[in-house]
Coordinates of C-alpha atoms in Angstrom, one line a residue:
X1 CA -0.7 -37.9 11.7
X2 CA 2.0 -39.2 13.1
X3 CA 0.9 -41.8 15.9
X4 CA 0.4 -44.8 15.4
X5 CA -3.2 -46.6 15.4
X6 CA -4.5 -49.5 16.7
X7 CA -6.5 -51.9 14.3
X8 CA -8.6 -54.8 15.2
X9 CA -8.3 -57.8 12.0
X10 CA -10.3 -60.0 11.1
X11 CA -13.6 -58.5 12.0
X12 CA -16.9 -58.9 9.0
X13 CA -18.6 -56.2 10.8
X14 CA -18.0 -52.9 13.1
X15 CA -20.0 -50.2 13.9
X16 CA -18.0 -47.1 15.3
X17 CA -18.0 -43.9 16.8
X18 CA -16.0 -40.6 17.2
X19 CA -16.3 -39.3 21.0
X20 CA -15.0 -36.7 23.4
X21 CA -13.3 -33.2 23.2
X22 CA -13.1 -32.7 19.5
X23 CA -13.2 -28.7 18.8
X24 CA -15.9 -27.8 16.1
X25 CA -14.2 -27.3 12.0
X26 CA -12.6 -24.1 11.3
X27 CA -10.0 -22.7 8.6
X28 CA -7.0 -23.1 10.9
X29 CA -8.2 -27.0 11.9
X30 CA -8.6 -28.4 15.5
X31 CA -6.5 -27.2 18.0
X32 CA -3.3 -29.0 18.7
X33 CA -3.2 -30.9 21.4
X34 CA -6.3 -31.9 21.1
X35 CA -7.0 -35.8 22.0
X36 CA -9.1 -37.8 19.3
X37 CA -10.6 -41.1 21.4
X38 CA -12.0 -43.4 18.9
X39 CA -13.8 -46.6 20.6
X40 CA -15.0 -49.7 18.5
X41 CA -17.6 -52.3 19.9
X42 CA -17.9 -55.7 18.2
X43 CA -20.9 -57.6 19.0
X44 CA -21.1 -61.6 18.4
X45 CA -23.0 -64.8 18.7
X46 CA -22.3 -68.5 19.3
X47 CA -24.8 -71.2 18.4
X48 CA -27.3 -68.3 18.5
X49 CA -26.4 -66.9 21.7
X50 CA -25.1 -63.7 22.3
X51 CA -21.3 -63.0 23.6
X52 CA -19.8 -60.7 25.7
X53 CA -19.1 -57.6 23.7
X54 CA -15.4 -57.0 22.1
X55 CA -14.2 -53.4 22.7
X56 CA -11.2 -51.6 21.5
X57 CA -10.1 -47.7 21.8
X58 CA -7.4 -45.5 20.5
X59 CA -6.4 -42.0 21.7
X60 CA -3.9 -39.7 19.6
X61 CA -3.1 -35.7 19.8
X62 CA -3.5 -33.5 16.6
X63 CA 0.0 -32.4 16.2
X64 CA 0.4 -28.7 15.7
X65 CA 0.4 -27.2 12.3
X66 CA 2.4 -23.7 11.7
X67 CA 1.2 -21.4 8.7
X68 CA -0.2 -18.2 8.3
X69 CA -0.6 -16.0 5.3
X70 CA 0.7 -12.6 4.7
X71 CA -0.5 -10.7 2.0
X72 CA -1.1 -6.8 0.2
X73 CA -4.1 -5.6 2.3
X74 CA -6.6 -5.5 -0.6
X75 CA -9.4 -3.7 2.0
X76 CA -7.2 -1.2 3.3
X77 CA -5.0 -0.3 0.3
X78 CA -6.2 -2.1 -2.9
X79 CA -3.4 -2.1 -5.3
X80 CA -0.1 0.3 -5.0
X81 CA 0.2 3.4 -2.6
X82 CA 0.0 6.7 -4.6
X83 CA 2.2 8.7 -3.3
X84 CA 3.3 13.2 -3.9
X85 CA 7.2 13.9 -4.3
X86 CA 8.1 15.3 -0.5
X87 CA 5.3 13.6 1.1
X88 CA 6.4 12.1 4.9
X89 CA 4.8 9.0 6.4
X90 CA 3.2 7.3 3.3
X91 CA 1.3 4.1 4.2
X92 CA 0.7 0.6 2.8
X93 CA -0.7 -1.7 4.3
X94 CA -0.3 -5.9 5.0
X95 CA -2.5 -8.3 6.6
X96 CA -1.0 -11.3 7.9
X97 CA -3.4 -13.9 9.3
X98 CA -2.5 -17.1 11.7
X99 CA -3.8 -20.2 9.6
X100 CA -2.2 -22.4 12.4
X101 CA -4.0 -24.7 15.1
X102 CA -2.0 -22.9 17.7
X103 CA -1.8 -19.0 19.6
X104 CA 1.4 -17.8 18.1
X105 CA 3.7 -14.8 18.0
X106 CA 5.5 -13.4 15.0
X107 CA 8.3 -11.1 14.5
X108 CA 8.7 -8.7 11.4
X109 CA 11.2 -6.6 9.0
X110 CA 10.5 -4.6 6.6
X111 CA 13.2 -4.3 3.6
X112 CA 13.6 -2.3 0.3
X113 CA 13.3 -3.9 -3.1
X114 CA 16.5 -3.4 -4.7
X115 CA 16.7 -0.6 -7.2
X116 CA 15.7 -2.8 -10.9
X117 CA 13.3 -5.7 -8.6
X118 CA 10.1 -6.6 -9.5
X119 CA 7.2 -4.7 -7.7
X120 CA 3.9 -5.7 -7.6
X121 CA 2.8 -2.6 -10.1
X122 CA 6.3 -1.7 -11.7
X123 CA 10.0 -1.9 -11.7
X124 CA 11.4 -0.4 -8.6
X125 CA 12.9 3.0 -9.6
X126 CA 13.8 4.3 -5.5
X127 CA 13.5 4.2 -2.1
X128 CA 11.9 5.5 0.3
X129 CA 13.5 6.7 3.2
X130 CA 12.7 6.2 7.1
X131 CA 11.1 2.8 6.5
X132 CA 9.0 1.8 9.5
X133 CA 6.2 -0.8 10.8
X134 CA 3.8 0.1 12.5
X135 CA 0.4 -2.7 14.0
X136 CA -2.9 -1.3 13.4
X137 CA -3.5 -1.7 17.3
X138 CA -7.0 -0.3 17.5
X139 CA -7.6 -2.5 14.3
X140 CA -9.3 0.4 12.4
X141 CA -7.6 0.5 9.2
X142 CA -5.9 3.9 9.8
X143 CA -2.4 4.8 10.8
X144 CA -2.4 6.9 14.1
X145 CA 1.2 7.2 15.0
X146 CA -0.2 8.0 18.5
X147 CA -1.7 4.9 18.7
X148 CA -0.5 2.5 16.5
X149 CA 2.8 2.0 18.3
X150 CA 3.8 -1.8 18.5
X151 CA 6.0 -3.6 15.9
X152 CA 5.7 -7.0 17.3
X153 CA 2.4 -9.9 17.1
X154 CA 1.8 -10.8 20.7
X155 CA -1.1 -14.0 20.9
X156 CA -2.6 -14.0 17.3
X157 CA -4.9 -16.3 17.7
X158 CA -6.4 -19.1 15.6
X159 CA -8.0 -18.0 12.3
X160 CA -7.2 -13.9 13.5
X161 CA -5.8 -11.6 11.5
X162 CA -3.7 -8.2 11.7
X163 CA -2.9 -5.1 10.0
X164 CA 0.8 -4.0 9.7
X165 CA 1.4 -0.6 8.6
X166 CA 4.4 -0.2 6.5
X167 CA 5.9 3.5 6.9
X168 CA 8.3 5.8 4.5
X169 CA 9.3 9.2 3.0
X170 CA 8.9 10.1 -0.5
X171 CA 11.8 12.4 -1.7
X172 CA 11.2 15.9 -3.2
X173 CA 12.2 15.3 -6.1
X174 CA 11.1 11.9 -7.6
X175 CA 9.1 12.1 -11.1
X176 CA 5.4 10.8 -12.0
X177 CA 4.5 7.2 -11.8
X178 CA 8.3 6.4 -10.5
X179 CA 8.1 3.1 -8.4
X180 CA 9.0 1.9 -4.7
X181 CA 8.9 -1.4 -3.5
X182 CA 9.1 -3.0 -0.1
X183 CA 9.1 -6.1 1.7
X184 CA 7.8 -7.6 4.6
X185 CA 8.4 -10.4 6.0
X186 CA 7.0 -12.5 9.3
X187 CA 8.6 -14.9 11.2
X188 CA 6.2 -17.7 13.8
X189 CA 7.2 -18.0 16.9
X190 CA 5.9 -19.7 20.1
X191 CA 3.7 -17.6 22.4
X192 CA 6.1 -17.0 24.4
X193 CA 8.2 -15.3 21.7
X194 CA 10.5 -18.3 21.6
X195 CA 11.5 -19.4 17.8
X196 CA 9.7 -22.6 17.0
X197 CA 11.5 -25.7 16.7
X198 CA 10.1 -28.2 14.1
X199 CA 9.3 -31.8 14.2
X200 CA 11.6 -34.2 11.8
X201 CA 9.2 -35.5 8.9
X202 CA 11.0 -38.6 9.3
X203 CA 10.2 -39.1 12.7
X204 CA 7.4 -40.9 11.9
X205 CA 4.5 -42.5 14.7
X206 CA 5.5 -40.4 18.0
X207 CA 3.3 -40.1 20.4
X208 CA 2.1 -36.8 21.6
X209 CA 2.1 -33.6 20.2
X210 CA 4.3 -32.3 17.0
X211 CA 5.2 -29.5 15.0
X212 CA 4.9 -29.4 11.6
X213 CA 5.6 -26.4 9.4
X214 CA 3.2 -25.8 6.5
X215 CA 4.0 -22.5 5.5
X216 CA 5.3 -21.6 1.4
X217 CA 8.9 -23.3 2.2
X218 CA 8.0 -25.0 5.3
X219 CA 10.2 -22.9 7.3
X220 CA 7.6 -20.7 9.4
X221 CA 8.2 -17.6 7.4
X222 CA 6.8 -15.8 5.1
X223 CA 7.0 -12.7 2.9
X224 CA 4.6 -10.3 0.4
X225 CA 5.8 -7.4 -1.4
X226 CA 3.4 -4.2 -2.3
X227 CA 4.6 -0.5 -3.2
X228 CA 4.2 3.0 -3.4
X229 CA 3.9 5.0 -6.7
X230 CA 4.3 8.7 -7.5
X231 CA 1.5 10.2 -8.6
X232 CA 3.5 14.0 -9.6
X233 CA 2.6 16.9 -11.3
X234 CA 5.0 18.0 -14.3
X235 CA 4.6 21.4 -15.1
X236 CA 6.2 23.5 -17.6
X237 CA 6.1 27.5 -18.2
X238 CA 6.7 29.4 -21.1
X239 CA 6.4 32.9 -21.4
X240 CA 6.0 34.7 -24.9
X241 CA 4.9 38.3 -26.0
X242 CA 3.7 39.7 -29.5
X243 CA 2.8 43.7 -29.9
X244 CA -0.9 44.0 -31.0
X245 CA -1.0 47.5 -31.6
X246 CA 0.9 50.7 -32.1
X247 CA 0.7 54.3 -32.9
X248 CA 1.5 54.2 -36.3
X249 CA 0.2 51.3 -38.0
X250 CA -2.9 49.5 -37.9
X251 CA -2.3 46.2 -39.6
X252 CA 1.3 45.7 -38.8
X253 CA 2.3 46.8 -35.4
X254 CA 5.6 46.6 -34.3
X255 CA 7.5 47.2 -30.9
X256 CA 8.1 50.9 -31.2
X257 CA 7.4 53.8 -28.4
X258 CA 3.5 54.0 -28.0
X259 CA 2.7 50.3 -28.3
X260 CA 0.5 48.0 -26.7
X261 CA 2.7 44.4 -26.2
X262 CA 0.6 41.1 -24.7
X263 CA 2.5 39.0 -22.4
X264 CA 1.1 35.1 -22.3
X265 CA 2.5 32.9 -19.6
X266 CA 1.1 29.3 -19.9
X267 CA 1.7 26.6 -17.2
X268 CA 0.8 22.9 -18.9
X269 CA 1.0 19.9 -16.9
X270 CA 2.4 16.9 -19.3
X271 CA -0.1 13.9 -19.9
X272 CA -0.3 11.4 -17.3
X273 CA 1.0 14.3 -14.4
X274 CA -1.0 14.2 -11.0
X275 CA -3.1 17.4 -10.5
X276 CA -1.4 20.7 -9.9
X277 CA -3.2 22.9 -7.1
X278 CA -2.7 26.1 -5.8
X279 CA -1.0 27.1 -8.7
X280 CA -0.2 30.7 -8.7
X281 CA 2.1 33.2 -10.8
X282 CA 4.3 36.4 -10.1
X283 CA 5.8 38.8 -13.1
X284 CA 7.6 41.5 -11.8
X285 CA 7.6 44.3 -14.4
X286 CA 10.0 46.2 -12.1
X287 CA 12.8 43.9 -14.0
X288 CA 11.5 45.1 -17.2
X289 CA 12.6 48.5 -18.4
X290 CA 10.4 50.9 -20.3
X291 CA 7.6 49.2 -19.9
X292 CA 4.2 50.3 -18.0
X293 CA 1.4 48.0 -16.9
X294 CA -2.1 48.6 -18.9
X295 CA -4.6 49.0 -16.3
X296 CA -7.7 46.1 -15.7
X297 CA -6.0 44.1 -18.4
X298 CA -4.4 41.3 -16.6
X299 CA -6.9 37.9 -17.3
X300 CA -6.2 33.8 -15.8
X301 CA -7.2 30.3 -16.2
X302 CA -7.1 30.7 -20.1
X303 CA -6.8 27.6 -21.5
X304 CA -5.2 27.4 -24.8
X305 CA -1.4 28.3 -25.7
X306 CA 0.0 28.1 -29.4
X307 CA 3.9 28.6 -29.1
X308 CA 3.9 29.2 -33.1
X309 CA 2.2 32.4 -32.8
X310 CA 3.0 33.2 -29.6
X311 CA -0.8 33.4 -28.6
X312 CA -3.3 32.2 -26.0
X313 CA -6.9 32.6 -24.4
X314 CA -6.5 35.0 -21.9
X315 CA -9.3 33.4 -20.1
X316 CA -12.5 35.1 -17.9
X317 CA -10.9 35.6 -14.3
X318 CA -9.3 38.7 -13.5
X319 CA -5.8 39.0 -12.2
X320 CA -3.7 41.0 -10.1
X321 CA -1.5 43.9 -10.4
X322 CA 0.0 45.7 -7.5
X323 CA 1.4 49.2 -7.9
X324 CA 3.7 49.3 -4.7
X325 CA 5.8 46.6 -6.1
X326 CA 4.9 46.6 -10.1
X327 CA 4.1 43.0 -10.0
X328 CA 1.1 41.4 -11.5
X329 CA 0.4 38.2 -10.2
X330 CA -3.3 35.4 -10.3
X331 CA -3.9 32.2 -9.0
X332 CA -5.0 29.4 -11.4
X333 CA -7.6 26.7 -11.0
X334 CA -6.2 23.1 -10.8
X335 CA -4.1 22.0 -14.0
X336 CA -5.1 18.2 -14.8
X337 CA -2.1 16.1 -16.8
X338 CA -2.6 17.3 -20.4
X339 CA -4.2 20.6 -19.7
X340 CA -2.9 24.0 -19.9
X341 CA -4.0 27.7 -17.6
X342 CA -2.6 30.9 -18.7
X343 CA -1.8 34.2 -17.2
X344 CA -2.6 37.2 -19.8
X345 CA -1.8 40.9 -19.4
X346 CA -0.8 44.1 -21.3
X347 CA 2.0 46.7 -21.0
X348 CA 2.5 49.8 -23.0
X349 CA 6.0 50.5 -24.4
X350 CA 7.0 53.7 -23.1

């Protein structure tokens, strides 16, 4: 405190009190401006006899204090955003809370973590494009562009706290558990929007009221990063074919006119890949020549494949084939990273 006290000296004895307008104890402290009245009594005697009481008072004003916090919003978001390759309007979330004596205003940017920077979960490998912020006006904890329309901190009070919505597009074609970071940062300002002017620390017992930063670097700003994180499927196909049977021999078949060849087309998802859904698969046997489709003997969601022999389950689901345009086609269940679903049919060699 910066104002400057008056002491009595000399006194054995003193019983004192605290008095008047003092707010009750909360996390942001009591509220600048605030006048502390201290009074002191002194009582005395001489030869026995009781004398007039001594008195003395002081008054000083709690300066104002300007900090707040601003942080990854651990209730909202809890750790990175995971994000899909193409998705639009990913969120993550902030929560920046006043931890000043005082009603203030702040002002925010949101920035990109350079390409190589630090991230909270990874190296930053991207950006995301169409970075916005957005305040969680109805204070629900979910982005409603219709409603969640300010960018601006208009009267935070004491102790209060907000959620800022960080906004931004993932682009088709980033990989799995790729990395983008992004920065927010909050200025203080008065409550009228006005930048805040600090007090020198070297000023020292002025009267009246103060301003002291006590933000990170005393400077009334602060900054947090968080990120997003691609959660992506990676699929690979392959397509092989081996004759099981033919007219002529029955322990060796081979690709002559007559025989029966099995096509095997296996979708995998590598190891760590996000879920593939709604996976489906189109052969068009109209490209092949001299081949016809063996009827009720197309089969999905088999779910081994062994490139070696050119082999796989054919699986218990039934697929399509469609005579007007040749084409036999299924639809596989989702494909977890590290697991495989297959597409099995026959075709006679004409």
């Amino acid at each position: 405190m910066t104002s400057k006290l008056k002491l009595l000296v000399g006194i054995s004895a003193m019983a004192c009190s605290m008095i008047g307008g003092v707010n009750a104890a909360h996390a942001a402290g009591t509220t600048q401006g605030t006048d502390i009245l201290n009074n002191v009594t002194v009582d005395f005697q001489v030869g026995g006899v009781d004398q007039t009481q001594a008195t003395a008072s002081d008054t000083f004003q709690v300066d104002r204090v300007v900090r707040f916090t601003l942080v990854e919003s651990a209730t909202i978001e809890n750790g990175t955003t995971s994000v899909v390759p193409g998705e639009e309007d990913a969120v993550t979330a902030f929560t920046l809370t006043n931890t000043s004596n005082d009603v203030l205003d702040f002002s925010l940017v949101a920035s990109q973590i350079a390409t190589g920077g630090t991230t909270p979960t990874g190296t930053d490998a991207f950006d995301v494009s169409n970075l916005e912020f957005f305040i969680d006006v109805d204070d629900n904890g979910v982005f409603d562009p219709a409603v969640d329309t300010v960018t601006t901190i208009d009267d935070l009070a004491a102790d209060d706290s907000v959620t800022i919505f960080v906004i931004g597009d993932v682009s088709a074609g980033e990989t799995n558990g790729t990395v983008a970071g992004v920065t927010l940062t909050g200025t203080a300002l008065n409550s009228d929007g006005s930048a805040i002017s600090a007090s020198d620390d070297s000023d020292v017992n002025t009267a009246g009221v103060e301003t002291i930063f006590g933000d990170t670097d005393r400077d009334g700003v602060e900054a947090a990063d968080d990120d997003y994180t691609v959660a992506a499927a990676e699929l690979s196909v392959a397509k092989v074919s081996r004759v099981i049977s033919d007219p002529v021999s029955s322990t060796n078949p081979k690709a002559i006119p007559g025989a029966v060849v099995e096509y095997c087309i296996a979708v995998t998802n590598a190891a760590g890949g996000a879920t593939a859904t709604g996976v489906t698969l189109s052969d068009n046997l109209s490209t092949i020549t001299g081949v016809t489709f063996v009827p009720s003997s197309a089969f999905v969601d088999g779910t081994t494949f062994d490139a070696a022999t050119s082999t796989c389950t054919a699986g218990a689901t039934a697929g399509t084939y469609t005579a007007a345009t040749d084409t036999v086609s299924g639809t596989l269940t989702d494909i977890a990273g590290g697991e495989t679903r297959t597409l099995v049919f026959q075709v006679t060699i004409d």
